[in-house]
mmCIF file of C-alpha atoms in Angstrom:
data_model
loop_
_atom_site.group_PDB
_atom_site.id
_atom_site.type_symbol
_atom_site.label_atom_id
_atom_site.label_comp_id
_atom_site.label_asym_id
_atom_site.label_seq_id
_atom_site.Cartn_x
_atom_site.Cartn_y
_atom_site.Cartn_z
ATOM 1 C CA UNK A 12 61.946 -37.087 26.111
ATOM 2 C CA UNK A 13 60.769 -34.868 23.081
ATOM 3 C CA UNK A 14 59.143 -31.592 23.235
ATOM 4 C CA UNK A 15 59.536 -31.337 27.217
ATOM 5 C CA UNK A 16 58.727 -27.591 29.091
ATOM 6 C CA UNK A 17 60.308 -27.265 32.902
ATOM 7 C CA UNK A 18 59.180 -23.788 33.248
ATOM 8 C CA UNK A 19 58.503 -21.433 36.838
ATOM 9 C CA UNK A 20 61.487 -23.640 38.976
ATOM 10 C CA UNK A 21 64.854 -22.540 40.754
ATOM 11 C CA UNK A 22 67.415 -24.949 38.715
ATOM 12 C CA UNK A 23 70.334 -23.344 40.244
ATOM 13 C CA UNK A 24 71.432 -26.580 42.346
ATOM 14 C CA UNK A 25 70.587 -28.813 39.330
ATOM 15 C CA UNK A 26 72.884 -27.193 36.547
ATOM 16 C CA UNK A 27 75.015 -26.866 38.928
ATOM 17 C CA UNK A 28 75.419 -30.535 38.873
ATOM 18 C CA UNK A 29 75.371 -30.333 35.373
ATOM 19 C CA UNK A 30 74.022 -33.866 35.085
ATOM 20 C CA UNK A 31 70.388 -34.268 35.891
ATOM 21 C CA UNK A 32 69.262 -33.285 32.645
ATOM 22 C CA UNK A 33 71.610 -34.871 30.241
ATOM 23 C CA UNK A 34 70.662 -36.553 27.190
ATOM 24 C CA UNK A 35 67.100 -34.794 27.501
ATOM 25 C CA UNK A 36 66.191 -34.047 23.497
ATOM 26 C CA UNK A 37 63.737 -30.953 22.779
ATOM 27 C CA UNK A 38 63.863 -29.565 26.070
ATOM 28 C CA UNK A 39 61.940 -26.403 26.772
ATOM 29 C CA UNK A 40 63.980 -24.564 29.825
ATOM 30 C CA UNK A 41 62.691 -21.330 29.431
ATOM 31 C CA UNK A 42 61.186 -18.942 31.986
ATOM 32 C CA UNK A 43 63.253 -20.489 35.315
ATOM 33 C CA UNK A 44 65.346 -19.171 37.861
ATOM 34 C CA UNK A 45 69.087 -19.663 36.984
ATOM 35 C CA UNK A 46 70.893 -18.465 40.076
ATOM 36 C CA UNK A 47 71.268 -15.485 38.055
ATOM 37 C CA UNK A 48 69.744 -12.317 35.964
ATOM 38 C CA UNK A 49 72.139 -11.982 33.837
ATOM 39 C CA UNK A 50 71.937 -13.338 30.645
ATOM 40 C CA UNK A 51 75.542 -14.186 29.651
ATOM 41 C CA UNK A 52 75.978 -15.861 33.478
ATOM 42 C CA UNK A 53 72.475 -17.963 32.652
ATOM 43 C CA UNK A 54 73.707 -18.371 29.051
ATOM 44 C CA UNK A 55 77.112 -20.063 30.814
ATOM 45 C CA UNK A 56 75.051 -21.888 33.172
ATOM 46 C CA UNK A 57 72.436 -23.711 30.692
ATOM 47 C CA UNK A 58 75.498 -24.644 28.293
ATOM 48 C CA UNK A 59 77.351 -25.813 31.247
ATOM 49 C CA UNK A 60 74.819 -28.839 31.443
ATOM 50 C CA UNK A 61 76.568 -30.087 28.171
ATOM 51 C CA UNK A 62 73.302 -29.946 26.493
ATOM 52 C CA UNK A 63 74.829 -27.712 23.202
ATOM 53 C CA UNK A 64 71.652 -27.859 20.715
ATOM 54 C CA UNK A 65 69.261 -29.802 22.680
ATOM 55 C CA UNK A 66 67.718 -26.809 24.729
ATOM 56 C CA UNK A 67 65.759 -24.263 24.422
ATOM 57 C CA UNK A 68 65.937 -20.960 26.608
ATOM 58 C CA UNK A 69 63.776 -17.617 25.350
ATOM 59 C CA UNK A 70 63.062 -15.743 28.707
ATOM 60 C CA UNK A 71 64.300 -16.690 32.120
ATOM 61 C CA UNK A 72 62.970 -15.279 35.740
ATOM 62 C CA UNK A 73 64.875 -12.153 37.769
ATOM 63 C CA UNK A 74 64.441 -13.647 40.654
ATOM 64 C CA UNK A 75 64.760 -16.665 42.703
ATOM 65 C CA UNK A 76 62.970 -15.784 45.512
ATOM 66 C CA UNK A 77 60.700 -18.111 47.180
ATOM 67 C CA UNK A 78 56.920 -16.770 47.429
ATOM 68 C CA UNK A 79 56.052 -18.837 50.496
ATOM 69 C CA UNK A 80 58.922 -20.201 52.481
ATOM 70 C CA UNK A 81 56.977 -22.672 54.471
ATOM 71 C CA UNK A 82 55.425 -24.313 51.830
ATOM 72 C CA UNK A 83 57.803 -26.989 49.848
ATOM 73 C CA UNK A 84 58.762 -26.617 46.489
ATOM 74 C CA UNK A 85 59.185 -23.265 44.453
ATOM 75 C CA UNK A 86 56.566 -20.845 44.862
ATOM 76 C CA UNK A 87 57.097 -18.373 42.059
ATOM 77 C CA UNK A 88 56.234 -14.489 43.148
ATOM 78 C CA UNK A 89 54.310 -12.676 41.069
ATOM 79 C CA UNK A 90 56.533 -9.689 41.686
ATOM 80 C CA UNK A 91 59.253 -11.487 40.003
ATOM 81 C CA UNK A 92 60.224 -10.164 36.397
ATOM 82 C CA UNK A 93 60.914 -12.319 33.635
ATOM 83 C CA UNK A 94 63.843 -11.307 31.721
ATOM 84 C CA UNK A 95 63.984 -11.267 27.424
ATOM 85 C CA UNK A 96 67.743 -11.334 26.598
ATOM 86 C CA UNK A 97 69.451 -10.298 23.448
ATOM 87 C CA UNK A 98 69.482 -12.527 20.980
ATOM 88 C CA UNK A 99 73.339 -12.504 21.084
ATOM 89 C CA UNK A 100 73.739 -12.870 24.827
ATOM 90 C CA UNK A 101 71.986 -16.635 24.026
ATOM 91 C CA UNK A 102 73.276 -17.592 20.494
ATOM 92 C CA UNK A 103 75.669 -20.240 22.780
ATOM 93 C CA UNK A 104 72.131 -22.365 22.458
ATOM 94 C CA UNK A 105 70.538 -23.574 19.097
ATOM 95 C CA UNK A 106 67.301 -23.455 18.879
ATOM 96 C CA UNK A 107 67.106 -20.155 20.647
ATOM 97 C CA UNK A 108 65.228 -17.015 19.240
ATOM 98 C CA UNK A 109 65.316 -15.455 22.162
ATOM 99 C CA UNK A 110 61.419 -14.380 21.573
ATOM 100 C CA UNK A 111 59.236 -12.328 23.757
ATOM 101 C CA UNK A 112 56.376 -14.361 23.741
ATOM 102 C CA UNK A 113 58.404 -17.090 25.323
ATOM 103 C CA UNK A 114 58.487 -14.684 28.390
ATOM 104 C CA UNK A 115 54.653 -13.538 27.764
ATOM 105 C CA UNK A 116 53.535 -16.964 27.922
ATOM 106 C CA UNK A 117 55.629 -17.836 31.078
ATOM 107 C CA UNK A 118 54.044 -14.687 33.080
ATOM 108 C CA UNK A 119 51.321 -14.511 35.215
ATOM 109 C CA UNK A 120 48.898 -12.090 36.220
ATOM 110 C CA UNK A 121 50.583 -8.763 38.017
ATOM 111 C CA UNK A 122 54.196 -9.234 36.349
ATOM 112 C CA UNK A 123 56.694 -7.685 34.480
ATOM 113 C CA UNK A 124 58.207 -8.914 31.213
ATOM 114 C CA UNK A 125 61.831 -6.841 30.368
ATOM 115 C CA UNK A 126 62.853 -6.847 27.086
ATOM 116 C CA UNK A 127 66.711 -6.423 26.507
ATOM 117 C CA UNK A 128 68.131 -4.069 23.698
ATOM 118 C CA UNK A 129 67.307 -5.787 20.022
ATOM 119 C CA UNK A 130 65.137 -6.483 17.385
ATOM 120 C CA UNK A 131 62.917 -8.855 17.889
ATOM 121 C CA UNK A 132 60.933 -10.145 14.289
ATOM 122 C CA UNK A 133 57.812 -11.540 15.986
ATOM 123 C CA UNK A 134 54.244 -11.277 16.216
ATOM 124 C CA UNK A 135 53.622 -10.729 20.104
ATOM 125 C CA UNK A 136 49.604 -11.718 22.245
ATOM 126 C CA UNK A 137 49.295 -11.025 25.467
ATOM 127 C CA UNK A 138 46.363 -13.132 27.055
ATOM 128 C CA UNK A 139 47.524 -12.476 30.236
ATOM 129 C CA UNK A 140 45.768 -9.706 32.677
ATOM 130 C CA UNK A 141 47.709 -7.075 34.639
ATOM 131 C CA UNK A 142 51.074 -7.921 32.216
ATOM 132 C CA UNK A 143 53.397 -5.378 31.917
ATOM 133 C CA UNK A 144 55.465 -5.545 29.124
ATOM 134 C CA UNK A 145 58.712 -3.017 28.673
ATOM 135 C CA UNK A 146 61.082 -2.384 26.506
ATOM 136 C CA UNK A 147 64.160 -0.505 26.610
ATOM 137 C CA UNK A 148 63.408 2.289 24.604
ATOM 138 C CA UNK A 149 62.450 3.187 21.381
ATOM 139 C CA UNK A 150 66.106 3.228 20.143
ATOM 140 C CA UNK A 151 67.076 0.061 21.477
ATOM 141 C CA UNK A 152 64.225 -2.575 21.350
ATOM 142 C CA UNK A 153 61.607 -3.209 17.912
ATOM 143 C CA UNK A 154 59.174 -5.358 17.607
ATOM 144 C CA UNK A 155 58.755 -6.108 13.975
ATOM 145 C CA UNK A 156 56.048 -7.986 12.681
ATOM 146 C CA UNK A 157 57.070 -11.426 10.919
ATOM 147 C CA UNK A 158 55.181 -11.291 6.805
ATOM 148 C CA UNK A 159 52.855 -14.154 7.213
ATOM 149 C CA UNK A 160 52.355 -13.695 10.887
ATOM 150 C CA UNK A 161 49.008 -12.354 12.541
ATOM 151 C CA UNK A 162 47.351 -9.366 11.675
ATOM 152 C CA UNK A 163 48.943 -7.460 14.646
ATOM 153 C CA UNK A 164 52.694 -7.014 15.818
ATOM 154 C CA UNK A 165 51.198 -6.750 19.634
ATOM 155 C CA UNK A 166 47.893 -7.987 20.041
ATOM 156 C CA UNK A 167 46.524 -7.396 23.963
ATOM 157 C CA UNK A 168 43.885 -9.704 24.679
ATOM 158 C CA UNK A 169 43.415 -9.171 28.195
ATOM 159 C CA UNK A 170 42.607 -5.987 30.687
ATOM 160 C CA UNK A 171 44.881 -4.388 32.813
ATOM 161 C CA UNK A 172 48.489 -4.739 30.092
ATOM 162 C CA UNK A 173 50.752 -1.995 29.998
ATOM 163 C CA UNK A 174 53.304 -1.869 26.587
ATOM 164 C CA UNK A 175 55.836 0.462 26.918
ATOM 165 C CA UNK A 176 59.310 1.371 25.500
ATOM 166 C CA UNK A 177 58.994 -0.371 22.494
ATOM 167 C CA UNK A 178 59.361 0.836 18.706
ATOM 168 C CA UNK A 179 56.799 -0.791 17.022
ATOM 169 C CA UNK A 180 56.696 -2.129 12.981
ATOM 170 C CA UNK A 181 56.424 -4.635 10.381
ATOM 171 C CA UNK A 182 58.145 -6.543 7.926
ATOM 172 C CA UNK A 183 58.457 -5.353 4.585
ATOM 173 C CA UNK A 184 58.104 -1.964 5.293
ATOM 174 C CA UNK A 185 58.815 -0.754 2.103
ATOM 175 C CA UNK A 186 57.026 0.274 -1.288
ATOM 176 C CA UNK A 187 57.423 -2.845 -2.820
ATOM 177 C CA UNK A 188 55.770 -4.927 -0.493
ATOM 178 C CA UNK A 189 53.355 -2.677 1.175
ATOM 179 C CA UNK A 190 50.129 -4.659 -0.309
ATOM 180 C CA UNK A 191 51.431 -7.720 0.639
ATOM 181 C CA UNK A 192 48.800 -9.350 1.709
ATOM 182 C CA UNK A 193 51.232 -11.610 4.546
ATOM 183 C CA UNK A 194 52.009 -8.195 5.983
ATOM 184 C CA UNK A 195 50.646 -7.332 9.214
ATOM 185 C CA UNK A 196 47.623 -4.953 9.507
ATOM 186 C CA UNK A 197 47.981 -2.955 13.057
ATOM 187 C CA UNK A 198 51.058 -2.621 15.155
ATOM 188 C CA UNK A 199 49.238 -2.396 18.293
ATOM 189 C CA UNK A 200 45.335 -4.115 18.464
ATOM 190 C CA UNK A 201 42.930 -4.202 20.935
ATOM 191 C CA UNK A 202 39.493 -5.667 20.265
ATOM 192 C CA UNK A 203 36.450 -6.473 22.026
ATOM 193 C CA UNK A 204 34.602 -4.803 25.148
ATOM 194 C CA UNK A 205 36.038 -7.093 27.997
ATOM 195 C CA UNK A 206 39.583 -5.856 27.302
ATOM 196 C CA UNK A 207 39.890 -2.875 28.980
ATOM 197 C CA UNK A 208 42.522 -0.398 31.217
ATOM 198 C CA UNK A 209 45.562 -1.331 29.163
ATOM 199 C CA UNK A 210 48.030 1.303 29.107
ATOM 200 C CA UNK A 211 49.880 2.089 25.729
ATOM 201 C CA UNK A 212 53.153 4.925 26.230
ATOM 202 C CA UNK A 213 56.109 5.787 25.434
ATOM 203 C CA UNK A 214 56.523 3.925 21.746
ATOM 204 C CA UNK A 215 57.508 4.370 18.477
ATOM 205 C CA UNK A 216 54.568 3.249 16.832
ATOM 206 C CA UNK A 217 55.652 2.997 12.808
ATOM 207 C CA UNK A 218 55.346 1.474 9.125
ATOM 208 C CA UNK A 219 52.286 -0.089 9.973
ATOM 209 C CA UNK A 220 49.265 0.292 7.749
ATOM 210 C CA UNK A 221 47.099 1.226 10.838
ATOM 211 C CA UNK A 222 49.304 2.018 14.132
ATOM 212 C CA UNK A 223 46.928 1.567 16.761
ATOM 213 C CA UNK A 224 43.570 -0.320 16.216
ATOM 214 C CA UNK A 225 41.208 -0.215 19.106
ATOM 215 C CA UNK A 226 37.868 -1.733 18.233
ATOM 216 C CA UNK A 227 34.836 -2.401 20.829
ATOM 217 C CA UNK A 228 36.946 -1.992 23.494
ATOM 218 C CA UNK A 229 37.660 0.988 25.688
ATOM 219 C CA UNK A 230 38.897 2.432 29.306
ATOM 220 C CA UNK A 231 42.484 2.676 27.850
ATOM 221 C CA UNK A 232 45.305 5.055 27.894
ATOM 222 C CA UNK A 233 47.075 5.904 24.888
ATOM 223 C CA UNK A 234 49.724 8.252 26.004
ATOM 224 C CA UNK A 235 53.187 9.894 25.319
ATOM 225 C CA UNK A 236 53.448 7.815 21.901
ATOM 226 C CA UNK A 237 54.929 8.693 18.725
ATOM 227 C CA UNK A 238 52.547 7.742 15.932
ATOM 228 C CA UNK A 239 54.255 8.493 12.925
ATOM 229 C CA UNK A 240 54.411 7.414 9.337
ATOM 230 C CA UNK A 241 51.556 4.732 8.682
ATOM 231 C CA UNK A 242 48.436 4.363 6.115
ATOM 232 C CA UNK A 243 46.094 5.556 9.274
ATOM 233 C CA UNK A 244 47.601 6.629 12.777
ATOM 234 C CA UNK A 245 45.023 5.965 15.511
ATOM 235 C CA UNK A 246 41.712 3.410 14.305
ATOM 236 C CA UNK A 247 38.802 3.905 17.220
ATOM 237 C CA UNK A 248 36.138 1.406 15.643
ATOM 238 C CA UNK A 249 32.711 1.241 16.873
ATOM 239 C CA UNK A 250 32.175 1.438 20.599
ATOM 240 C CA UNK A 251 35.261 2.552 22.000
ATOM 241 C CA UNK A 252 34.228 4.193 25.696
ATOM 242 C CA UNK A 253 36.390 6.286 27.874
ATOM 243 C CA UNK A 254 39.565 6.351 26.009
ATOM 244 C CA UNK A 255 42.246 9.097 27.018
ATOM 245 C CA UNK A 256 44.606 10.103 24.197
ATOM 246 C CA UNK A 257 47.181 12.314 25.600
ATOM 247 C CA UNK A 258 50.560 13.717 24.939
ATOM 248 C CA UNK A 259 51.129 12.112 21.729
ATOM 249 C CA UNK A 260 52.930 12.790 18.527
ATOM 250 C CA UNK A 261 50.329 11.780 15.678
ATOM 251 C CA UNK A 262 52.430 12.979 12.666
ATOM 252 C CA UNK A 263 52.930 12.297 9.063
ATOM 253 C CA UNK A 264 50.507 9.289 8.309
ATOM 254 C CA UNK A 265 49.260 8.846 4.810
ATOM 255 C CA UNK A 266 45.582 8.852 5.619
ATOM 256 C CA UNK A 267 44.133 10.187 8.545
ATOM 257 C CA UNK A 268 46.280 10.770 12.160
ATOM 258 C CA UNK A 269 43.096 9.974 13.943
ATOM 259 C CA UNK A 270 39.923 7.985 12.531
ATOM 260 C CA UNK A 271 36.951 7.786 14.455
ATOM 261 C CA UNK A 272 34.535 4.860 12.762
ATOM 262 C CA UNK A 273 31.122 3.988 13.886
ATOM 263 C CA UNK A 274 29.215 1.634 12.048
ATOM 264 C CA UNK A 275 25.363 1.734 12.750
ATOM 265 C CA UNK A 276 22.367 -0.394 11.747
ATOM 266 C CA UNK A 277 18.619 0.460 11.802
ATOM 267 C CA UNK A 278 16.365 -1.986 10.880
ATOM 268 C CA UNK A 279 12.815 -0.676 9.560
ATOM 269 C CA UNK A 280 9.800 -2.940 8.716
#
């Protein structure tokens, strides 16, 4: 079986066996309940199954609770967190990047992603409405945008996302490679009208040629950030409605801290 995805299941009585999924090849186990929310124990637990370089674990669930006991099967909770481990605390299992998307893609709607302490060289979308995803802190967990990724480190594409705790960057963050044109444009982008109410705080938004791009999209919070030290801090493009900036540290970019653009047409016969 190549290129297989268990995902959203409580597989504490079947690595406990530590047979059932033997000799499975390009298995996809992340984003499951492990008996545990620890990663080292879930770390232990996955490599327990004998599996060594088969597997594949980025994000795993905080909780094993069961959403609705009288119905069989696994019902996963949406108040149940998935967890984003060090990259260390899973380096037992090849394969394993231990990425954030992997637990952004295994959400649903009303959860929480946690991101452990690290650095994390990935471009990160959120499609997923009423996400939350957090970080540590700005000292202990980066997102840094890949060169030759997308033209965002954090991308929200859906209404209702929260991203918090996080410093924010890019690759090649330095003067030789500034104009390179595989280097990521915004750190944090928002675009289009139907994405709204997304909460940005408490980040160290940096190195990026724009920090924060919001275009034709508004009803969002940018609040408590640090802004510091790119081409152009804060991008509001076209219609961006009901925005609250607030509390922030907009310091020491090489353009403009704040740029307000609106682009208008007239046509005249």
């Amino acid at each position: 079986s190549s290129s297989t995805l268990i995902e959203r299941n409580s597989l504490t009585a079947v690595l406990a066996g530590g047979s059932v999924l033997s000799s499975v090849v390009g298995l996809d186990v992340s984003g499951n309940w492990f008996g545990s929310a620890v990663a080292s124990t879930v770390n232990a637990a996955i490599s327990a199954t004998g599996l060594g370089n088969t597997i594949v674990a980025g994000s795993f669930l905080s909780s094993g609770t069961d959403a609705d006991g009288s119905a069989p099967g696994f019902q996963l909770p949406t108040s149940t967190e998935m967890l984003v481990p060090q990259r260390s605390a899973i380096s037992l299992l090849a394969n394993v990047d231990g990425r954030i998307q992997s637990g952004v893609n295994r959400a649903v709607t009303g959860m929480i992603v946690r991101v452990a302490a690290d650095t994390f060289v990935e471009d990160v979308t959120i499609n997923t409405s009423g996400l939350s995803l957090l970080g540590s802190g700005v000292a202990s967990t980066t997102i840094s945008g890949a060169i030759g990724g997308g033209s965002a480190t954090v991308q929200i594409g859906a209404s209702n996302v929260t991203v918090a705790g996080f410093t924010i960057t890019r690759q090649g963050n330095n003067t030789t490679d500034w104009n390179n044109p595989g280097l990521n444009t915004a750190g944090i982008a928002i675009q289009g009208l139907a994405n709204t109410n997304a909460l940005i705080r408490d980040n160290l938004i940096t190195g990026n040629r724009t920090g924060v791009d919001i275009n034709n999209s508004g009803s969002h919070t940018i609040r408590n950030n640090v802004i510091d030290n790119n081409r152009t801090g804060l991008l509001l493009r076209n219609q961006t409605d009901n925005l609250l900036v607030t509390q922030n540290e907009i310091t020491n970019n090489w353009t403009l801290g704040v740029l307000l653009l609106v682009i208008s047409f007239w046509v005249t016969s």
